């Protein structure tokens, strides 16, 4: 007999008939010998209707009262589903978040879960009842017992957190699609269903706008080793398993806020190749990385900074043993990239840098916490370590630094993020892991990471149309500048996604300066620009430029490691459709490109086709 947590979204419980269908599925699962907790969302568009009512009363409603209002939506669903189960002869009880014992921070509309008191929940389960829980809500730990909500995707978060607290065998997320698909079926009807995906891959896809699972739910699953499966509410198809490494025993206290970083990693076996002043037009990255792929040069980080005039800089890191080969490729292709219409001083130039190291912090808890990257940059600044390159993903922030400063950087980061030393080193390119290191992989449905890696290096393609890009020109190139910039954003609760530091350095008034660009949520763009413009002169920065007409298209896959042709294929797909790449950022399992907003959907479709991710059947998403 298994203990299972099931979650049903608003579409799945959008009418009386659908609630009765869910009750039938739950009843069938119980009769198969399982114990069940069911987490539900509000019916259909109930939450949207409640928000509309509030806005008719007030243009800026009080957040406490909004939590009080929105929490009622789920209470309707839990009562109706419990009644439906009782009509089938199945004992059931409905419980609000407060009754279940979901204790959260005292942050209205965006609370994180601190812990779950499971005594009452366990008692009802042991009595043979199905416990139907209101998702999306909890209660603050303060004496006032304030109702709080968890923000967007809160029911997913509630379900996985309850599964972790109860140590359930697995958690099933029921939705309106058959599982996790290679891309959004609304944009590509032939999107293909995946049998399995790793938590790290899912974190990237979820954070990039794939709305099947909320990143916070995936974060909890990864941190506590909860096996997740995403299934359709309308069929009995097996769905998609989200697999994770078994954790090394993480406390269930401060469930969502403890240890956002669980590892500090480093690699001293790195060198950097930068091409400066390459033409800013479609096909340049495709040509460069196509040749790199043909020469079997394996690239680690890739960054392309924002354009300056009609040119861009592209930089990439390689392992030291293949630096000569990478240098030869870059030097051979640089003349072909040069524009005949510009004077010689503006021609493409190859710049090499030895004696560098990559230092990274890793952990699923970084999502939506703007202070984590800022803390990394501040820690390096305090240690006197200057940052040469920055690359970010949802689960990792990497900085390229001088190799002589690597040990100092790693020690400072371990102290700042409370990571104990004692991980394992691997040769010159050693990387060390702290708490929560990788362990045995859970493999439901007989799907393993290795199968995924061999068969399909790219698992999914995602498009984010809700980002804006900010660029700060002529930022002084010295320790502490990135810390100050991203610390200010963190103080204003503005989360940053991609961060690119230009390779081109200019000396102005005796001070070396570089441009830095980063993306934020579009709704934060204007506020961020206003705030940064106010302090730019005081801090010696140049102009602050905002561009809201961008799209970010990304590929994700654990199997991309060690396959230099993947980036080239992505860039070539964009070049063939005359889509210009404005920025590039990579991690081990993700490559992201910023393109013009109006070309975003075409870019996604082109890349999805290039990697042959389409299936033979069309996915129809119910209304």
XYZ file of C-alpha atoms in Angstrom:
623
model
C 0.000 0.000 0.000
C 1.348 3.421 -0.967
C 0.763 6.839 0.533
C 0.048 9.154 -2.404
C -0.547 12.898 -2.616
C -2.615 13.955 -5.627
C -3.101 17.528 -6.832
C -5.851 18.699 -9.190
C -5.718 22.140 -10.802
C -8.542 24.564 -11.477
C -9.408 23.144 -14.913
C -9.640 19.617 -13.491
C -12.251 20.726 -10.923
C -13.892 23.428 -13.043
C -17.468 22.081 -12.848
C -19.635 19.708 -10.815
C -19.176 17.037 -13.496
C -15.393 17.398 -13.370
C -15.372 17.269 -9.567
C -17.378 14.043 -9.754
C -14.891 12.658 -12.293
C -12.002 13.501 -9.920
C -13.894 11.803 -7.076
C -14.197 8.695 -9.238
C -10.455 8.670 -9.925
C -9.655 9.172 -6.237
C -12.083 6.409 -5.220
C -10.484 4.012 -7.713
C -6.993 4.799 -6.332
C -8.131 4.140 -2.748
C -9.808 0.857 -3.713
C -6.479 -0.266 -5.187
C -5.161 -0.238 -1.599
C -3.613 3.242 -1.317
C -3.891 6.014 1.269
C -4.605 9.393 -0.258
C -4.267 13.120 0.377
C -5.840 15.249 -2.353
C -4.830 18.895 -2.842
C -7.107 21.037 -5.011
C -7.165 24.500 -6.544
C -10.150 26.812 -6.854
C -12.709 25.842 -9.512
C -11.907 27.038 -13.046
C -11.618 30.816 -13.233
C -12.809 31.388 -9.647
C -9.592 33.106 -8.573
C -9.691 35.440 -11.585
C -13.290 36.325 -10.695
C -12.355 37.105 -7.092
C -9.456 39.312 -8.224
C -11.850 41.184 -10.543
C -14.296 41.758 -7.675
C -11.499 43.130 -5.500
C -10.348 45.489 -8.255
C -13.883 46.802 -8.627
C -13.771 47.777 -4.950
C -10.195 49.063 -4.835
C -7.515 49.767 -7.464
C -4.851 48.693 -4.959
C -6.450 46.206 -2.555
C -4.851 45.446 0.798
C -2.741 42.264 0.556
C -4.058 40.825 3.816
C -7.644 41.197 2.649
C -6.719 39.720 -0.737
C -5.410 36.611 1.022
C -8.634 36.398 3.022
C -10.649 36.703 -0.200
C -8.643 34.395 -2.468
C -8.400 31.608 0.120
C -12.179 31.131 -0.157
C -11.906 29.753 -3.695
C -10.175 26.535 -2.632
C -12.567 26.102 0.317
C -15.493 25.736 -2.091
C -13.653 22.996 -4.012
C -12.572 20.957 -0.978
C -16.103 20.861 0.433
C -17.661 19.807 -2.887
C -15.034 17.128 -3.572
C -15.427 15.705 -0.058
C -19.204 15.533 -0.585
C -18.672 13.793 -3.937
C -16.418 11.187 -2.310
C -18.891 10.616 0.519
C -21.628 10.040 -2.084
C -19.461 7.220 -3.464
C -19.228 5.718 0.018
C -15.630 6.838 0.577
C -14.937 8.509 3.967
C -13.431 11.936 3.326
C -12.787 15.186 5.169
C -12.043 18.642 3.820
C -9.373 20.786 5.490
C -8.101 24.303 4.935
C -4.385 25.064 4.943
C -4.662 26.274 8.529
C -6.461 23.096 9.642
C -3.830 20.910 7.983
C -1.107 22.799 9.830
C 0.688 24.507 6.921
C 2.696 27.192 8.714
C 4.171 29.960 6.566
C 6.058 33.217 6.760
C 3.922 36.255 7.631
C 4.133 37.478 4.017
C 0.744 38.054 2.451
C 0.299 36.950 -1.198
C 3.772 35.373 -1.479
C 4.412 33.390 1.696
C 6.885 30.498 1.801
C 6.192 27.369 3.839
C 8.111 27.033 7.103
C 6.815 23.643 8.221
C 3.749 21.415 8.263
C 2.207 20.016 11.455
C 1.223 16.554 10.248
C -0.395 15.060 13.388
C -4.015 15.837 12.474
C -3.433 14.919 8.835
C -1.855 11.580 9.764
C -4.684 10.761 12.182
C -7.336 11.143 9.488
C -5.279 9.087 7.027
C -4.904 6.299 9.587
C -8.675 6.332 10.045
C -9.078 5.458 6.362
C -10.267 8.868 5.214
C -9.253 10.710 2.078
C -8.067 14.124 3.269
C -8.998 16.860 0.792
C -6.752 19.886 1.333
C -7.125 23.478 0.125
C -4.007 24.271 -1.878
C -2.338 27.675 -2.204
C -2.845 28.662 1.446
C -1.509 28.400 4.975
C -1.367 30.357 8.185
C 1.360 32.522 9.663
C 3.238 31.395 12.745
C 2.388 34.576 14.603
C -0.169 34.495 17.404
C -2.761 36.198 15.212
C -3.086 33.068 13.000
C -3.238 35.145 9.813
C -4.377 33.428 6.604
C -1.613 33.594 3.991
C -1.408 32.532 0.350
C 1.623 31.125 -1.442
C 1.413 33.066 -4.693
C 1.205 31.766 -8.259
C 1.428 27.973 -8.519
C 0.714 27.681 -4.817
C -1.344 24.492 -5.050
C 1.588 22.655 -6.674
C 3.774 23.917 -3.839
C 1.246 22.804 -1.194
C 1.006 19.293 -2.669
C 4.745 18.618 -2.930
C 5.391 20.121 0.519
C 2.728 17.839 2.066
C 4.275 14.855 0.230
C 7.681 15.769 1.662
C 6.326 16.257 5.193
C 4.409 12.948 5.134
C 7.276 11.149 3.347
C 4.729 10.010 0.782
C 5.706 7.393 -1.783
C 5.083 9.892 -4.562
C 3.101 12.969 -5.579
C 0.843 13.070 -8.640
C 0.104 16.417 -10.317
C -3.012 16.211 -12.513
C -3.368 18.849 -15.192
C -4.932 19.586 -18.595
C -2.014 18.234 -20.652
C -0.815 14.589 -20.775
C 2.431 15.337 -18.920
C 5.550 17.399 -19.519
C 5.993 18.199 -23.188
C 9.002 19.270 -25.231
C 7.452 22.731 -25.579
C 4.172 24.619 -25.157
C 1.539 22.725 -27.198
C -0.298 25.991 -27.763
C 2.692 27.122 -29.855
C 3.725 23.770 -31.351
C 0.811 21.342 -31.634
C 3.175 18.393 -32.267
C 5.017 18.892 -28.960
C 6.094 15.472 -27.702
C 5.446 13.891 -24.320
C 8.519 13.002 -22.218
C 8.562 9.772 -20.189
C 10.888 11.281 -17.582
C 12.873 14.417 -16.849
C 15.302 15.323 -14.057
C 14.415 17.902 -11.411
C 17.223 20.187 -12.589
C 15.929 20.104 -16.164
C 12.388 20.694 -14.925
C 13.505 23.614 -12.757
C 14.947 25.308 -15.821
C 11.863 24.642 -17.959
C 9.420 25.632 -15.199
C 11.270 28.867 -14.568
C 11.396 29.620 -18.295
C 7.623 29.748 -18.471
C 6.608 26.089 -18.944
C 3.508 26.348 -16.767
C 2.887 22.646 -16.042
C 4.766 22.771 -12.719
C 5.708 25.733 -10.581
C 9.471 26.067 -9.876
C 8.878 26.196 -6.106
C 7.184 22.785 -6.231
C 10.088 21.331 -8.223
C 12.540 22.899 -5.769
C 10.893 21.100 -2.840
C 10.810 17.817 -4.788
C 14.522 18.133 -5.562
C 15.521 19.091 -2.027
C 13.535 16.292 -0.354
C 13.749 13.588 -3.021
C 9.984 13.497 -3.643
C 9.171 11.480 -6.797
C 6.763 13.549 -8.899
C 4.584 12.470 -11.793
C 2.597 14.830 -14.015
C -0.517 13.271 -15.564
C -3.613 14.228 -17.505
C -6.877 14.579 -15.606
C -8.728 13.200 -18.636
C -6.908 9.908 -19.360
C -5.142 7.043 -17.595
C -1.877 7.626 -19.516
C 1.297 7.208 -17.418
C 2.401 10.844 -17.752
C 5.918 12.138 -17.030
C 8.089 11.292 -14.025
C 10.252 14.055 -12.536
C 13.233 12.320 -10.948
C 15.573 13.626 -8.271
C 18.621 12.582 -6.336
C 17.962 11.244 -2.841
C 18.891 14.044 -0.418
C 21.233 13.567 2.522
C 18.531 14.129 5.147
C 17.290 17.710 5.059
C 15.289 19.121 7.997
C 11.568 19.672 7.447
C 11.809 22.829 9.568
C 12.109 26.017 7.470
C 11.044 23.802 4.589
C 11.139 26.457 1.862
C 13.654 28.919 3.239
C 16.617 26.902 4.527
C 19.866 26.684 2.532
C 19.089 28.234 -0.847
C 22.611 27.165 -1.847
C 23.680 23.581 -1.200
C 27.024 23.421 -3.020
C 30.048 25.497 -3.942
C 31.790 24.191 -7.061
C 34.985 25.202 -8.824
C 36.958 24.346 -11.937
C 40.549 25.561 -12.319
C 41.126 23.806 -15.643
C 39.651 26.624 -17.733
C 40.731 29.198 -20.295
C 38.757 31.922 -22.053
C 38.526 32.806 -25.731
C 36.808 36.084 -26.632
C 35.975 37.455 -30.068
C 35.603 41.208 -29.862
C 33.738 43.394 -32.357
C 32.025 40.682 -34.398
C 29.182 41.949 -36.637
C 25.768 42.198 -34.967
C 23.746 40.238 -37.530
C 22.101 36.820 -37.926
C 24.403 33.855 -38.534
C 27.573 35.016 -36.762
C 27.213 32.756 -33.706
C 26.082 29.888 -35.953
C 29.204 30.229 -38.096
C 31.584 30.414 -35.156
C 30.133 27.549 -33.145
C 29.503 25.468 -36.241
C 33.245 25.480 -36.912
C 33.961 24.842 -33.215
C 31.652 21.813 -33.391
C 33.326 20.488 -36.554
C 36.708 20.731 -34.837
C 35.309 18.802 -31.824
C 36.065 21.623 -29.397
C 33.929 21.198 -26.268
C 32.821 24.563 -24.884
C 31.669 25.236 -21.308
C 30.255 28.738 -20.767
C 29.147 30.901 -23.690
C 28.192 34.544 -23.342
C 27.302 37.182 -25.905
C 26.963 40.675 -24.554
C 24.684 43.449 -25.789
C 25.653 45.137 -29.018
C 27.716 48.305 -29.163
C 27.244 50.118 -32.427
C 27.049 47.423 -35.102
C 29.138 44.821 -33.296
C 29.034 42.352 -30.423
C 31.465 40.405 -28.260
C 31.220 36.627 -27.933
C 33.248 34.803 -25.277
C 33.463 31.143 -24.328
C 35.461 29.006 -21.946
C 37.183 25.702 -22.710
C 39.327 23.296 -20.745
C 43.026 24.166 -20.855
C 44.180 21.111 -22.881
C 42.089 22.127 -25.906
C 42.794 25.867 -25.710
C 45.212 25.764 -28.689
C 42.566 24.120 -30.858
C 39.912 26.627 -29.761
C 42.306 29.514 -30.401
C 43.061 28.212 -33.886
C 39.361 27.949 -34.725
C 38.612 31.466 -33.456
C 41.651 32.978 -35.221
C 40.750 31.236 -38.494
C 37.143 32.395 -38.477
C 37.736 35.975 -37.250
C 38.730 37.329 -40.707
C 35.551 35.871 -42.217
C 33.466 37.716 -39.610
C 35.038 41.082 -40.321
C 33.016 43.733 -42.040
C 34.589 45.393 -45.075
C 32.729 48.621 -44.383
C 34.503 49.453 -41.128
C 38.044 50.709 -40.524
C 40.637 48.187 -39.381
C 40.421 49.291 -35.749
C 36.847 47.987 -35.654
C 37.659 44.548 -37.037
C 37.013 41.334 -35.123
C 39.819 40.489 -32.716
C 40.600 37.296 -30.804
C 41.561 37.656 -27.151
C 42.821 34.750 -25.020
C 43.067 34.486 -21.284
C 44.832 31.709 -19.402
C 44.913 31.235 -15.647
C 41.220 31.606 -15.000
C 38.872 29.548 -12.830
C 35.116 29.077 -12.741
C 33.530 29.353 -9.308
C 29.847 28.462 -8.899
C 27.132 28.303 -6.284
C 24.413 25.706 -6.893
C 21.060 24.990 -5.311
C 17.373 24.790 -6.126
C 16.537 27.398 -3.492
C 17.753 30.358 -5.560
C 14.518 30.677 -7.522
C 12.758 33.976 -6.946
C 15.292 35.047 -4.305
C 17.068 38.088 -5.697
C 19.407 38.273 -2.724
C 21.288 35.037 -3.480
C 23.254 36.202 -6.535
C 23.792 39.582 -4.859
C 25.214 37.815 -1.806
C 27.624 35.832 -4.011
C 28.893 38.999 -5.706
C 29.211 40.833 -2.359
C 31.126 37.902 -0.861
C 33.600 37.887 -3.755
C 33.992 41.673 -3.507
C 34.733 41.490 0.217
C 37.360 38.848 -0.548
C 38.928 41.184 -3.130
C 38.021 38.910 -6.055
C 37.164 40.617 -9.357
C 34.556 38.975 -11.606
C 35.497 38.566 -15.287
C 32.418 36.697 -16.574
C 29.014 35.878 -15.098
C 26.657 33.115 -16.234
C 23.372 32.314 -14.527
C 20.696 29.642 -14.519
C 17.858 28.797 -12.140
C 20.015 26.384 -10.143
C 23.488 27.863 -10.553
C 25.394 31.157 -10.695
C 28.928 30.896 -12.135
C 31.665 33.525 -12.131
C 34.969 33.418 -13.989
C 37.786 34.779 -11.825
C 41.575 34.844 -11.807
C 42.888 31.338 -11.045
C 45.147 32.714 -8.304
C 42.026 33.944 -6.476
C 40.065 30.682 -6.777
C 40.892 29.236 -3.347
C 40.092 32.543 -1.655
C 36.811 32.812 -3.551
C 35.729 29.252 -2.721
C 36.577 29.632 0.979
C 34.663 32.912 1.208
C 31.605 31.458 -0.544
C 31.597 28.350 1.657
C 31.580 30.559 4.738
C 28.934 32.953 3.418
C 26.503 30.187 2.404
C 27.304 27.885 5.356
C 28.606 25.046 3.181
C 30.934 22.669 4.956
C 34.206 21.756 3.274
C 34.990 18.090 2.771
C 33.531 17.329 -0.629
C 35.554 15.428 -3.188
C 38.049 16.978 -5.587
C 38.705 15.725 -9.087
C 42.144 16.551 -10.471
C 43.042 19.948 -11.855
C 39.464 20.640 -12.814
C 38.208 19.579 -9.425
C 34.825 20.599 -8.201
C 33.672 20.334 -4.660
C 30.161 19.814 -3.392
C 28.741 20.603 -0.015
C 25.502 19.562 1.640
C 22.939 17.866 -0.513
C 25.399 16.439 -3.043
C 24.282 14.093 -5.762
C 23.328 10.588 -4.730
C 21.286 7.665 -6.011
C 18.841 8.639 -8.745
C 15.220 7.638 -8.249
C 14.040 5.971 -11.429
C 10.266 5.470 -11.509
C 8.997 3.880 -14.714
C 12.504 2.515 -15.377
C 13.632 5.851 -16.848
C 17.130 7.009 -15.932
C 19.207 10.088 -16.557
C 21.600 8.004 -18.621
C 18.861 6.870 -21.026
C 17.744 10.471 -21.435
C 21.299 11.692 -21.964
C 22.115 9.198 -24.683
C 18.859 9.487 -26.609
C 18.115 13.214 -26.591
C 20.670 15.821 -25.493
C 17.955 18.508 -25.667
C 14.804 17.666 -23.718
C 12.737 20.793 -24.132
C 12.490 24.269 -25.648
C 10.927 27.162 -23.730
C 9.932 30.717 -24.558
C 9.638 33.589 -22.094
C 7.844 36.653 -23.456
C 7.611 38.372 -20.084
C 11.133 39.728 -19.713
C 12.784 43.106 -20.171
C 16.483 43.844 -20.530
C 18.388 46.530 -18.680
C 21.891 47.602 -19.663
C 24.233 49.813 -17.706
C 26.963 51.348 -19.796
C 30.497 51.958 -18.540
C 30.326 50.304 -15.140
C 33.707 50.589 -13.332
C 35.517 47.237 -13.640
C 36.527 46.618 -10.045
C 35.500 44.337 -7.149
C 32.205 45.326 -5.597
C 30.413 46.857 -8.582
C 28.275 43.779 -9.373
C 27.590 43.370 -5.652
C 26.375 46.958 -5.377
C 24.214 46.738 -8.505
C 22.502 43.446 -7.719
C 22.315 44.256 -4.030
C 20.225 47.336 -4.896
C 17.913 45.213 -7.034
C 17.583 42.652 -4.231
C 16.663 45.384 -1.744
C 13.769 46.293 -4.049
C 12.786 42.606 -4.356
C 13.587 42.534 -8.091
C 14.676 39.096 -9.314
C 17.257 38.943 -12.089
C 17.466 36.182 -14.689
C 20.262 36.419 -17.298
C 23.346 38.471 -16.406
C 25.964 39.306 -19.062
C 29.143 41.293 -18.505
C 30.760 42.567 -21.711
C 34.288 41.493 -22.601
C 35.185 44.829 -24.145
C 36.932 47.075 -21.634
C 37.349 50.834 -22.075
C 39.539 53.096 -19.945
C 37.721 56.378 -19.287
C 39.269 58.994 -16.973
C 41.833 56.395 -15.959
C 39.169 53.870 -14.862
C 38.611 50.583 -16.766
C 34.921 50.169 -17.532
C 32.624 47.491 -18.963
C 28.947 47.316 -19.874
C 26.696 44.941 -17.967
C 23.248 43.738 -19.072
C 20.625 41.638 -17.335
C 17.009 40.602 -17.729
C 14.180 41.044 -15.243
C 10.440 40.455 -15.280
C 8.831 42.971 -17.638
C 6.628 44.308 -14.832
C 9.798 45.182 -12.863
C 11.559 46.859 -15.815
C 10.453 50.470 -15.387
C 10.876 50.423 -11.602
C 14.360 48.951 -11.944
C 15.371 51.556 -14.532
C 14.066 54.433 -12.413
C 15.812 53.186 -9.282
C 19.155 52.519 -11.026
C 19.088 55.839 -12.918
C 18.698 57.677 -9.608
C 21.944 56.197 -8.246
C 23.958 55.931 -11.495
C 25.686 59.315 -11.274
C 26.480 58.910 -7.589
C 28.099 55.507 -8.210
C 29.959 56.529 -11.349
C 27.864 54.475 -13.765
C 26.935 55.456 -17.298
C 23.554 55.416 -19.003
C 20.827 52.952 -17.919
C 18.953 51.578 -20.969
C 15.691 49.574 -20.869
C 14.384 47.360 -23.687
C 11.023 45.667 -23.067
C 10.586 44.319 -26.613
C 12.611 41.134 -26.118
C 11.966 37.402 -25.886
C 14.126 34.701 -24.355
C 14.214 31.306 -26.040
C 16.053 28.445 -24.346
C 16.961 24.800 -24.785
C 17.338 22.531 -21.764
C 18.860 19.066 -21.414
C 21.229 17.221 -19.098
C 22.637 15.453 -22.166
C 24.128 18.644 -23.645
C 27.291 18.239 -21.561
C 30.196 17.183 -23.763
C 28.313 17.721 -27.043
C 29.752 20.816 -28.752
C 27.332 20.603 -31.692
C 24.242 21.448 -29.642
C 24.885 25.201 -29.381
C 25.829 25.346 -33.063
C 22.572 23.663 -34.078
C 20.515 26.109 -32.003
C 22.299 29.149 -33.439
C 22.049 27.778 -36.996
C 18.284 27.252 -36.623
C 17.903 30.914 -35.687
C 20.218 32.075 -38.500
C 18.235 30.129 -41.117
C 15.154 32.134 -40.139
C 17.084 35.436 -40.114
C 16.623 35.798 -36.351
C 19.367 37.912 -34.798
C 20.732 36.855 -31.399
C 21.024 39.817 -29.046
C 22.434 38.005 -25.995
C 23.612 34.473 -25.167
C 24.006 32.870 -21.732
C 24.618 29.221 -20.864
C 24.865 26.772 -18.012
C 25.740 23.079 -18.152
C 22.160 22.134 -19.046
C 20.728 25.278 -20.645
C 21.432 27.662 -23.522
C 19.386 30.865 -23.641
C 19.239 33.479 -26.406
C 17.578 36.873 -26.283
C 15.895 37.811 -29.567
C 13.420 40.470 -30.664
C 9.992 40.007 -29.086
C 8.155 39.713 -32.404
C 10.461 36.834 -33.419
C 10.077 34.863 -30.181
C 7.421 32.352 -31.293
C 9.150 31.794 -34.650
C 12.444 31.224 -32.801
C 10.891 28.596 -30.530
C 9.272 26.786 -33.442
C 12.508 26.830 -35.476
C 14.596 25.410 -32.631
C 12.017 22.761 -31.717
C 12.017 21.593 -35.356
C 15.828 21.679 -35.614
C 16.208 19.241 -32.710
C 13.439 17.008 -34.147
C 11.452 17.107 -30.915
C 8.014 16.917 -32.557
C 5.874 13.844 -32.115
C 3.467 12.264 -34.583
C 0.324 13.230 -32.657
C -1.065 16.668 -31.919
C -1.744 17.603 -28.313
C -5.113 19.270 -27.757
C -5.320 21.377 -24.610
C -8.902 21.454 -23.222
C -10.512 24.861 -22.907
